[in-house]
Amino acid sequence: LSLCLLFRRLDGRQTYDYRKIKITFGTDYGCCYVDLGKTRVMAQVSCELVAPKENRPNEGIMFFNIELSPLASPIFEQGRQSELSVKLNRQLERCLRNSKCIDTESLCVVSGEKVWQIRVDVHMLNHDGNLMDAASIAAITALCHFRRPDIAVQGEEVTVYSPEERDPIALSIYHMPISVSFSFFQQGTYLLVDPCEREERVMDGLLMIAMNKHREICSVQSSGGIMLLKEQVLRCSKIASVKVSEITELISKALENDKKARKAGGRCGFAESLPQERITALKMDEMPVEVTDVTEQAYDIIQKTKEPPQTVPSPLVPAPGVGQVDQGQQNTWGLEEEEEEREDGVEEEAVMEVEQQKEEESKGAQRYFNII
């Protein structure tokens, strides 16, 4: 334990320090964004009426889905379920569904015929380590924030009311289980809480403990193939109890603030959480402009200006190969004289060749007559 307190992590944290947690809500009920350092997660809760399971006709259905998209990290592939995705889904189901944190019997509408199916979709928007903790915080916060439509049952007919007709109803949640992750190095010699992405690359093992604020352990999962002692697990559980109490208090305050903002009719949702000066950072202050004597100033400027020349100078060719095009004048490229000289030279050579041929023909004719 003393060795763990001697070094400082890459981001400046101590051994048991968590990264900064930020919780914001969307405009609709059941939409939650969680920032755990640079790790960003979005959870969305939805519901629909379905037929119950045959072995549990009086209980609603809970369904969890975690999506790891390439938007979060290039190591994730689109349309392919990786081992990490399967592991996170199972751990989230153990943390929330198997711990009986939600009263599933209250989701029953008509026994054996219709029940509510609650679906929790968790999307990873940015991956910087410790996805499980961020996913558990986002999922339980979204479930606490969600409101299902109110219904009325008359015989076999079920009427679902819109939020404008009747106020939606919150889910019955008994407790809030939250996962806390511990990474081990050098076969358990060193222990870190809330590992980042760089620390996860070099760790030897990982221990995830899901616990509520009443210090009730909901699930425990170890991965990495390291052997942990009983004292190490007990120490991790004590640390997890402290962290879970702090995170639960943070979730309660965030839900309370959102409830007050919605009740007061003020702005709420994800857009409200963005810094307002970020878009208008380059906005300049307004400057007063005097416009009373604009006409007089314009008249003075016109009187002081000189009239433009009415004639256009003729085009000039400063050097051979340089052209000038202006005001409909003839385009001159300084090559006409050279071409004319070449044409004249060719014509003179052709005339000389014709005269030589005529002289040779005349000489040949004279020789022929002399011989005769």
mmCIF file of C-alpha atoms in Angstrom, residues 20-354:
data_model
loop_
_atom_site.group_PDB
_atom_site.id
_atom_site.type_symbol
_atom_site.label_atom_id
_atom_site.label_comp_id
_atom_site.label_asym_id
_atom_site.label_seq_id
_atom_site.Cartn_x
_atom_site.Cartn_y
_atom_site.Cartn_z
ATOM 1 C CA LYS A 20 -14.123 14.227 -13.210
ATOM 2 C CA ILE A 21 -17.697 12.982 -13.692
ATOM 3 C CA LYS A 22 -20.232 15.160 -15.498
ATOM 4 C CA ILE A 23 -23.894 14.183 -15.910
ATOM 5 C CA THR A 24 -26.247 15.958 -18.320
ATOM 6 C CA PHE A 25 -29.715 15.117 -19.586
ATOM 7 C CA GLY A 26 -31.357 15.365 -22.972
ATOM 8 C CA THR A 27 -34.586 17.132 -23.798
ATOM 9 C CA ASP A 28 -36.663 13.937 -23.537
ATOM 10 C CA TYR A 29 -36.993 11.790 -20.448
ATOM 11 C CA GLY A 30 -34.578 8.865 -20.289
ATOM 12 C CA CYS A 31 -31.709 10.449 -22.251
ATOM 13 C CA CYS A 32 -28.489 10.848 -20.285
ATOM 14 C CA TYR A 33 -24.896 11.832 -21.139
ATOM 15 C CA VAL A 34 -22.009 10.934 -18.835
ATOM 16 C CA ASP A 35 -18.474 12.293 -19.151
ATOM 17 C CA LEU A 36 -15.865 10.332 -17.198
ATOM 18 C CA GLY A 37 -12.755 12.301 -18.006
ATOM 19 C CA LYS A 38 -12.534 12.053 -21.802
ATOM 20 C CA THR A 39 -14.702 8.923 -21.878
ATOM 21 C CA ARG A 40 -18.151 9.915 -23.109
ATOM 22 C CA VAL A 41 -21.261 7.711 -22.989
ATOM 23 C CA MET A 42 -24.893 8.276 -23.935
ATOM 24 C CA ALA A 43 -27.764 6.156 -22.584
ATOM 25 C CA GLN A 44 -31.306 6.191 -23.989
ATOM 26 C CA VAL A 45 -34.261 4.395 -22.377
ATOM 27 C CA SER A 46 -37.379 3.456 -24.323
ATOM 28 C CA CYS A 47 -40.425 1.266 -23.671
ATOM 29 C CA GLU A 48 -43.127 -0.641 -25.521
ATOM 30 C CA LEU A 49 -45.957 -3.054 -24.752
ATOM 31 C CA VAL A 50 -45.086 -6.697 -25.527
ATOM 32 C CA ALA A 51 -46.139 -10.176 -24.516
ATOM 33 C CA PRO A 52 -44.427 -11.444 -21.322
ATOM 34 C CA LYS A 53 -42.202 -14.463 -21.016
ATOM 35 C CA GLU A 54 -43.988 -17.735 -20.436
ATOM 36 C CA ASN A 55 -42.118 -18.537 -17.224
ATOM 37 C CA ARG A 56 -42.672 -14.993 -15.835
ATOM 38 C CA PRO A 57 -46.167 -13.864 -16.920
ATOM 39 C CA ASN A 58 -46.439 -11.141 -14.225
ATOM 40 C CA GLU A 59 -43.072 -9.430 -14.768
ATOM 41 C CA GLY A 60 -41.883 -6.867 -17.257
ATOM 42 C CA ILE A 61 -38.817 -7.310 -19.468
ATOM 43 C CA MET A 62 -35.482 -5.493 -19.163
ATOM 44 C CA PHE A 63 -33.216 -5.378 -22.206
ATOM 45 C CA PHE A 64 -29.719 -3.855 -22.376
ATOM 46 C CA ASN A 65 -27.649 -3.114 -25.459
ATOM 47 C CA ILE A 66 -24.180 -1.571 -25.623
ATOM 48 C CA GLU A 67 -22.955 -0.264 -28.967
ATOM 49 C CA LEU A 68 -19.241 0.238 -29.604
ATOM 50 C CA SER A 69 -19.029 2.310 -32.773
ATOM 51 C CA PRO A 70 -15.910 3.431 -34.671
ATOM 52 C CA LEU A 71 -16.870 6.965 -33.657
ATOM 53 C CA ALA A 72 -15.607 6.218 -30.143
ATOM 54 C CA SER A 73 -12.322 4.550 -31.132
ATOM 55 C CA PRO A 74 -10.743 3.163 -34.327
ATOM 56 C CA ILE A 75 -10.297 -0.224 -32.619
ATOM 57 C CA PHE A 76 -14.072 -0.820 -32.808
ATOM 58 C CA GLU A 77 -15.571 -2.236 -36.018
ATOM 59 C CA GLN A 78 -18.955 -1.364 -37.453
ATOM 60 C CA GLY A 79 -21.574 -4.131 -37.422
ATOM 61 C CA ARG A 80 -19.403 -6.636 -35.586
ATOM 62 C CA GLN A 81 -19.859 -7.605 -31.943
ATOM 63 C CA SER A 82 -16.472 -7.858 -30.265
ATOM 64 C CA GLU A 83 -15.494 -9.695 -27.096
ATOM 65 C CA LEU A 84 -15.408 -6.402 -25.215
ATOM 66 C CA SER A 85 -18.982 -5.633 -26.261
ATOM 67 C CA VAL A 86 -20.207 -9.053 -25.094
ATOM 68 C CA LYS A 87 -18.385 -8.698 -21.784
ATOM 69 C CA LEU A 88 -19.784 -5.220 -21.155
ATOM 70 C CA ASN A 89 -23.330 -6.361 -21.967
ATOM 71 C CA ARG A 90 -23.138 -9.275 -19.555
ATOM 72 C CA GLN A 91 -21.613 -7.168 -16.809
ATOM 73 C CA LEU A 92 -24.291 -4.488 -17.236
ATOM 74 C CA GLU A 93 -27.052 -7.119 -17.057
ATOM 75 C CA ARG A 94 -25.579 -8.560 -13.860
ATOM 76 C CA CYS A 95 -25.221 -5.070 -12.427
ATOM 77 C CA LEU A 96 -28.751 -3.826 -13.132
ATOM 78 C CA ARG A 97 -31.106 -6.668 -14.055
ATOM 79 C CA ASN A 98 -29.832 -9.521 -11.873
ATOM 80 C CA SER A 99 -29.454 -7.213 -8.864
ATOM 81 C CA LYS A 100 -33.247 -6.596 -8.889
ATOM 82 C CA CYS A 101 -32.781 -2.841 -8.717
ATOM 83 C CA ILE A 102 -36.027 -2.283 -10.673
ATOM 84 C CA ASP A 103 -39.450 -3.600 -9.681
ATOM 85 C CA THR A 104 -40.298 -5.615 -12.792
ATOM 86 C CA GLU A 105 -43.706 -6.653 -11.411
ATOM 87 C CA SER A 106 -44.840 -3.023 -11.547
ATOM 88 C CA LEU A 107 -44.302 -3.187 -15.328
ATOM 89 C CA CYS A 108 -47.099 -5.730 -15.755
ATOM 90 C CA VAL A 109 -50.226 -4.379 -17.499
ATOM 91 C CA VAL A 110 -52.333 -7.503 -18.108
ATOM 92 C CA SER A 111 -51.066 -10.730 -16.573
ATOM 93 C CA GLY A 112 -49.896 -13.145 -19.222
ATOM 94 C CA GLU A 113 -50.819 -10.809 -22.099
ATOM 95 C CA LYS A 114 -49.133 -7.398 -21.991
ATOM 96 C CA VAL A 115 -46.197 -6.039 -20.056
ATOM 97 C CA TRP A 116 -43.810 -3.139 -20.488
ATOM 98 C CA GLN A 117 -40.447 -3.894 -22.076
ATOM 99 C CA ILE A 118 -37.806 -1.406 -20.949
ATOM 100 C CA ARG A 119 -34.891 -1.109 -23.370
ATOM 101 C CA VAL A 120 -31.642 0.618 -22.410
ATOM 102 C CA ASP A 121 -29.333 1.497 -25.306
ATOM 103 C CA VAL A 122 -25.834 2.630 -24.332
ATOM 104 C CA HIS A 123 -23.739 4.291 -27.044
ATOM 105 C CA MET A 124 -20.019 4.887 -26.632
ATOM 106 C CA LEU A 125 -19.221 8.319 -28.034
ATOM 107 C CA ASN A 126 -15.558 8.468 -27.010
ATOM 108 C CA HIS A 127 -13.293 5.785 -25.548
ATOM 109 C CA ASP A 128 -10.611 6.792 -23.077
ATOM 110 C CA GLY A 129 -10.776 3.818 -20.725
ATOM 111 C CA ASN A 130 -13.119 2.421 -18.046
ATOM 112 C CA LEU A 131 -16.172 2.009 -20.257
ATOM 113 C CA MET A 132 -17.958 -0.193 -17.730
ATOM 114 C CA ASP A 133 -18.118 2.435 -14.988
ATOM 115 C CA ALA A 134 -19.324 5.112 -17.398
ATOM 116 C CA ALA A 135 -21.924 2.751 -18.886
ATOM 117 C CA SER A 136 -23.306 1.738 -15.471
ATOM 118 C CA ILE A 137 -23.581 5.364 -14.329
ATOM 119 C CA ALA A 138 -25.306 6.406 -17.570
ATOM 120 C CA ALA A 139 -27.702 3.430 -17.558
ATOM 121 C CA ILE A 140 -28.917 3.768 -13.957
ATOM 122 C CA THR A 141 -29.189 7.571 -14.274
ATOM 123 C CA ALA A 142 -31.222 7.250 -17.478
ATOM 124 C CA LEU A 143 -33.525 4.703 -15.802
ATOM 125 C CA CYS A 144 -34.085 7.063 -12.867
ATOM 126 C CA HIS A 145 -34.789 9.908 -15.264
ATOM 127 C CA PHE A 146 -37.125 7.917 -17.536
ATOM 128 C CA ARG A 147 -40.929 8.255 -17.449
ATOM 129 C CA ARG A 148 -43.232 5.700 -19.061
ATOM 130 C CA PRO A 149 -46.674 6.661 -20.422
ATOM 131 C CA ASP A 150 -49.697 6.271 -18.189
ATOM 132 C CA ILE A 151 -52.237 3.600 -19.182
ATOM 133 C CA ALA A 152 -55.824 2.590 -18.453
ATOM 134 C CA VAL A 153 -57.170 -0.960 -18.656
ATOM 135 C CA GLN A 154 -60.860 -1.639 -19.326
ATOM 136 C CA GLY A 155 -61.454 -5.349 -19.745
ATOM 137 C CA GLU A 156 -59.109 -6.466 -22.503
ATOM 138 C CA GLU A 157 -58.677 -2.978 -23.952
ATOM 139 C CA VAL A 158 -55.522 -1.065 -22.981
ATOM 140 C CA THR A 159 -55.371 2.705 -23.536
ATOM 141 C CA VAL A 160 -51.995 4.436 -23.614
ATOM 142 C CA TYR A 161 -52.145 8.156 -22.822
ATOM 143 C CA SER A 162 -49.773 10.697 -24.295
ATOM 144 C CA PRO A 163 -47.747 13.038 -22.036
ATOM 145 C CA GLU A 164 -50.154 15.865 -22.934
ATOM 146 C CA GLU A 165 -53.157 13.890 -21.687
ATOM 147 C CA ARG A 166 -51.653 12.441 -18.514
ATOM 148 C CA ASP A 167 -48.341 12.907 -16.763
ATOM 149 C CA PRO A 168 -45.938 10.017 -17.409
ATOM 150 C CA ILE A 169 -44.967 7.721 -14.541
ATOM 151 C CA ALA A 170 -41.456 7.092 -13.215
ATOM 152 C CA LEU A 171 -40.068 3.591 -12.811
ATOM 153 C CA SER A 172 -39.986 1.922 -9.413
ATOM 154 C CA ILE A 173 -36.278 1.686 -8.538
ATOM 155 C CA TYR A 174 -35.176 0.105 -5.270
ATOM 156 C CA HIS A 175 -31.476 0.991 -5.318
ATOM 157 C CA MET A 176 -28.768 2.246 -7.702
ATOM 158 C CA PRO A 177 -25.955 -0.253 -8.320
ATOM 159 C CA ILE A 178 -22.796 1.344 -9.742
ATOM 160 C CA SER A 179 -19.700 -0.405 -11.043
ATOM 161 C CA VAL A 180 -16.207 0.538 -9.846
ATOM 162 C CA SER A 181 -13.177 -0.801 -11.769
ATOM 163 C CA PHE A 182 -9.731 -1.567 -10.373
ATOM 164 C CA SER A 183 -6.655 -2.299 -12.505
ATOM 165 C CA PHE A 184 -3.708 -4.333 -11.219
ATOM 166 C CA PHE A 185 -0.054 -4.162 -12.278
ATOM 167 C CA GLN A 186 2.892 -6.489 -11.653
ATOM 168 C CA GLN A 187 0.693 -9.396 -10.586
ATOM 169 C CA GLY A 188 -1.362 -7.379 -8.107
ATOM 170 C CA THR A 189 1.474 -5.377 -6.529
ATOM 171 C CA TYR A 190 0.080 -2.040 -7.682
ATOM 172 C CA LEU A 191 -3.586 -1.040 -7.703
ATOM 173 C CA LEU A 192 -5.263 1.834 -9.566
ATOM 174 C CA VAL A 193 -8.868 3.043 -9.527
ATOM 175 C CA ASP A 194 -10.625 4.190 -12.711
ATOM 176 C CA PRO A 195 -7.945 3.216 -15.274
ATOM 177 C CA CYS A 196 -7.658 5.314 -18.405
ATOM 178 C CA GLU A 197 -7.116 3.889 -21.884
ATOM 179 C CA ARG A 198 -3.303 3.958 -21.637
ATOM 180 C CA GLU A 199 -3.356 2.216 -18.280
ATOM 181 C CA GLU A 200 -5.706 -0.476 -19.598
ATOM 182 C CA ARG A 201 -3.200 -1.326 -22.331
ATOM 183 C CA VAL A 202 -0.455 -2.301 -19.882
ATOM 184 C CA MET A 203 -2.459 -3.660 -16.933
ATOM 185 C CA ASP A 204 -2.215 -7.311 -15.896
ATOM 186 C CA GLY A 205 -5.763 -7.724 -14.615
ATOM 187 C CA LEU A 206 -9.057 -5.943 -13.960
ATOM 188 C CA LEU A 207 -11.561 -6.256 -11.122
ATOM 189 C CA MET A 208 -15.063 -4.781 -11.432
ATOM 190 C CA ILE A 209 -17.273 -4.519 -8.351
ATOM 191 C CA ALA A 210 -20.912 -3.388 -8.635
ATOM 192 C CA MET A 211 -22.254 -2.018 -5.358
ATOM 193 C CA ASN A 212 -24.967 0.297 -4.074
ATOM 194 C CA LYS A 213 -24.769 2.965 -1.389
ATOM 195 C CA HIS A 214 -25.992 0.462 1.240
ATOM 196 C CA ARG A 215 -22.699 -1.448 0.745
ATOM 197 C CA GLU A 216 -24.492 -4.375 -0.854
ATOM 198 C CA ILE A 217 -22.347 -6.068 -3.502
ATOM 199 C CA CYS A 218 -24.429 -6.733 -6.634
ATOM 200 C CA SER A 219 -21.799 -8.411 -8.823
ATOM 201 C CA VAL A 220 -18.058 -9.076 -8.956
ATOM 202 C CA GLN A 221 -16.075 -9.930 -12.074
ATOM 203 C CA SER A 222 -12.342 -10.448 -12.482
ATOM 204 C CA SER A 223 -10.485 -10.677 -15.797
ATOM 205 C CA GLY A 224 -6.880 -10.872 -16.895
ATOM 206 C CA GLY A 225 -5.845 -14.208 -15.390
ATOM 207 C CA ILE A 226 -4.244 -12.938 -12.166
ATOM 208 C CA MET A 227 -4.652 -14.479 -8.721
ATOM 209 C CA LEU A 228 -6.012 -12.048 -6.129
ATOM 210 C CA LEU A 229 -5.773 -12.509 -2.396
ATOM 211 C CA LYS A 230 -8.711 -12.150 -0.046
ATOM 212 C CA GLU A 231 -7.186 -9.030 1.483
ATOM 213 C CA GLN A 232 -6.955 -7.374 -1.949
ATOM 214 C CA VAL A 233 -10.622 -8.027 -2.739
ATOM 215 C CA LEU A 234 -11.700 -6.713 0.674
ATOM 216 C CA ARG A 235 -9.631 -3.575 0.229
ATOM 217 C CA CYS A 236 -11.177 -2.995 -3.188
ATOM 218 C CA SER A 237 -14.679 -3.432 -1.767
ATOM 219 C CA LYS A 238 -13.989 -0.786 0.906
ATOM 220 C CA ILE A 239 -12.721 1.648 -1.712
ATOM 221 C CA ALA A 240 -15.743 0.886 -3.918
ATOM 222 C CA SER A 241 -18.179 1.644 -1.084
ATOM 223 C CA VAL A 242 -16.740 5.153 -0.722
ATOM 224 C CA LYS A 243 -16.744 5.834 -4.463
ATOM 225 C CA VAL A 244 -20.291 4.500 -4.907
ATOM 226 C CA SER A 245 -21.599 6.801 -2.150
ATOM 227 C CA GLU A 246 -20.020 9.832 -3.829
ATOM 228 C CA ILE A 247 -21.326 8.925 -7.293
ATOM 229 C CA THR A 248 -24.838 8.193 -5.962
ATOM 230 C CA GLU A 249 -24.954 11.608 -4.333
ATOM 231 C CA LEU A 250 -23.839 13.204 -7.600
ATOM 232 C CA ILE A 251 -26.603 11.385 -9.523
ATOM 233 C CA SER A 252 -29.240 12.445 -6.987
ATOM 234 C CA LYS A 253 -28.194 16.091 -7.246
ATOM 235 C CA ALA A 254 -28.211 15.996 -11.044
ATOM 236 C CA LEU A 255 -31.739 14.489 -11.072
ATOM 237 C CA GLU A 256 -32.969 17.041 -8.561
ATOM 238 C CA ASN A 257 -31.550 19.978 -10.525
ATOM 239 C CA ASP A 258 -33.120 18.714 -13.749
ATOM 240 C CA LYS A 259 -36.473 18.272 -12.024
ATOM 241 C CA LYS A 260 -36.384 21.838 -10.683
ATOM 242 C CA ALA A 261 -35.446 23.228 -14.098
ATOM 243 C CA ARG A 262 -38.302 21.398 -15.834
ATOM 244 C CA LYS A 263 -40.794 22.404 -13.168
ATOM 245 C CA ALA A 264 -39.770 26.057 -13.388
ATOM 246 C CA GLY A 265 -40.199 25.970 -17.147
ATOM 247 C CA GLY A 266 -36.631 27.015 -17.814
ATOM 248 C CA ARG A 267 -34.289 25.721 -20.454
ATOM 249 C CA CYS A 268 -33.146 22.173 -19.862
ATOM 250 C CA GLY A 269 -31.509 19.395 -21.802
ATOM 251 C CA PHE A 270 -28.226 18.773 -23.481
ATOM 252 C CA ALA A 271 -28.140 22.110 -25.328
ATOM 253 C CA GLU A 272 -28.336 23.979 -22.025
ATOM 254 C CA SER A 273 -25.178 22.285 -20.757
ATOM 255 C CA LEU A 274 -23.031 23.583 -23.638
ATOM 256 C CA PRO A 275 -21.008 26.750 -23.030
ATOM 257 C CA GLN A 276 -22.931 29.650 -24.512
ATOM 258 C CA GLU A 277 -19.825 31.631 -25.470
ATOM 259 C CA ARG A 278 -18.242 28.857 -27.514
ATOM 260 C CA ILE A 279 -20.150 29.608 -30.727
ATOM 261 C CA THR A 280 -19.945 33.384 -30.321
ATOM 262 C CA ALA A 281 -16.324 33.507 -29.201
ATOM 263 C CA LEU A 282 -15.349 35.658 -32.204
ATOM 264 C CA LYS A 283 -18.264 38.071 -31.846
ATOM 265 C CA MET A 284 -17.215 41.749 -31.758
ATOM 266 C CA ASP A 285 -18.803 44.412 -29.618
ATOM 267 C CA GLU A 286 -21.164 46.833 -31.309
ATOM 268 C CA MET A 287 -19.604 50.153 -32.286
ATOM 269 C CA PRO A 288 -21.728 53.336 -32.476
ATOM 270 C CA VAL A 289 -21.835 54.870 -35.972
ATOM 271 C CA GLU A 290 -22.821 58.497 -36.622
ATOM 272 C CA VAL A 291 -25.103 58.744 -39.678
ATOM 273 C CA THR A 292 -26.450 62.305 -39.407
ATOM 274 C CA ASP A 293 -24.050 63.942 -41.900
ATOM 275 C CA VAL A 294 -23.589 61.006 -44.263
ATOM 276 C CA THR A 295 -24.916 62.948 -47.271
ATOM 277 C CA GLU A 296 -22.516 65.877 -46.786
ATOM 278 C CA GLN A 297 -19.518 63.553 -46.384
ATOM 279 C CA ALA A 298 -20.429 61.598 -49.519
ATOM 280 C CA TYR A 299 -20.772 64.889 -51.510
ATOM 281 C CA ASP A 300 -17.325 66.065 -50.348
ATOM 282 C CA ILE A 301 -15.734 62.731 -51.323
ATOM 283 C CA ILE A 302 -17.275 62.951 -54.816
ATOM 284 C CA GLN A 303 -16.030 66.539 -55.312
ATOM 285 C CA LYS A 304 -12.455 65.677 -54.285
ATOM 286 C CA THR A 305 -12.107 62.658 -56.536
ATOM 287 C CA LYS A 306 -10.617 63.031 -60.033
ATOM 288 C CA GLU A 307 -12.521 62.126 -63.156
ATOM 289 C CA PRO A 308 -11.341 58.909 -64.859
ATOM 290 C CA PRO A 309 -9.631 59.307 -68.280
ATOM 291 C CA GLN A 310 -11.984 58.970 -71.244
ATOM 292 C CA THR A 311 -9.400 57.620 -73.748
ATOM 293 C CA VAL A 312 -7.662 54.300 -73.587
ATOM 294 C CA PRO A 313 -3.956 54.119 -74.636
ATOM 295 C CA SER A 314 -3.170 51.983 -77.646
ATOM 296 C CA PRO A 315 -1.707 48.550 -77.022
ATOM 297 C CA LEU A 316 2.059 48.233 -77.040
ATOM 298 C CA VAL A 317 4.263 45.195 -77.457
ATOM 299 C CA PRO A 318 7.264 45.682 -75.144
ATOM 300 C CA ALA A 319 9.101 42.578 -76.369
ATOM 301 C CA PRO A 320 8.617 39.688 -78.775
ATOM 302 C CA GLY A 321 6.389 36.947 -77.366
ATOM 303 C CA VAL A 322 4.467 39.310 -75.043
ATOM 304 C CA GLY A 323 0.831 39.964 -75.846
ATOM 305 C CA GLN A 324 -1.655 42.662 -74.874
ATOM 306 C CA VAL A 325 -5.452 42.417 -75.024
ATOM 307 C CA ASP A 326 -7.475 45.560 -74.273
ATOM 308 C CA GLN A 327 -10.652 47.393 -75.324
ATOM 309 C CA GLY A 328 -11.241 45.493 -78.588
ATOM 310 C CA GLN A 329 -7.802 46.356 -80.034
ATOM 311 C CA GLN A 330 -5.935 43.938 -82.275
ATOM 312 C CA ASN A 331 -4.172 41.168 -80.348
ATOM 313 C CA THR A 332 -0.436 41.346 -81.091
ATOM 314 C CA TRP A 333 2.004 38.717 -79.916
ATOM 315 C CA GLY A 334 5.221 40.043 -81.577
ATOM 316 C CA LEU A 335 5.518 37.001 -83.829
ATOM 317 C CA GLU A 336 3.967 38.317 -87.081
ATOM 318 C CA GLU A 337 7.144 39.861 -88.493
ATOM 319 C CA GLU A 338 9.145 36.701 -87.891
ATOM 320 C CA GLU A 339 6.477 34.586 -89.580
ATOM 321 C CA GLU A 340 6.360 36.951 -92.584
ATOM 322 C CA GLU A 341 10.165 36.818 -92.920
ATOM 323 C CA ARG A 342 10.045 33.013 -92.813
ATOM 324 C CA GLU A 343 7.312 32.893 -95.484
ATOM 325 C CA ASP A 344 9.263 35.309 -97.752
ATOM 326 C CA GLY A 345 12.422 33.202 -97.401
ATOM 327 C CA VAL A 346 10.562 30.034 -98.329
ATOM 328 C CA GLU A 347 9.057 31.659 -101.430
ATOM 329 C CA GLU A 348 12.476 32.953 -102.634
ATOM 330 C CA GLU A 349 14.028 29.486 -102.238
ATOM 331 C CA ALA A 350 11.187 27.909 -104.225
ATOM 332 C CA VAL A 351 11.614 30.475 -107.068
ATOM 333 C CA MET A 352 15.377 29.871 -107.231
ATOM 334 C CA GLU A 353 14.858 26.095 -107.471
ATOM 335 C CA VAL A 354 12.385 26.542 -110.362
#
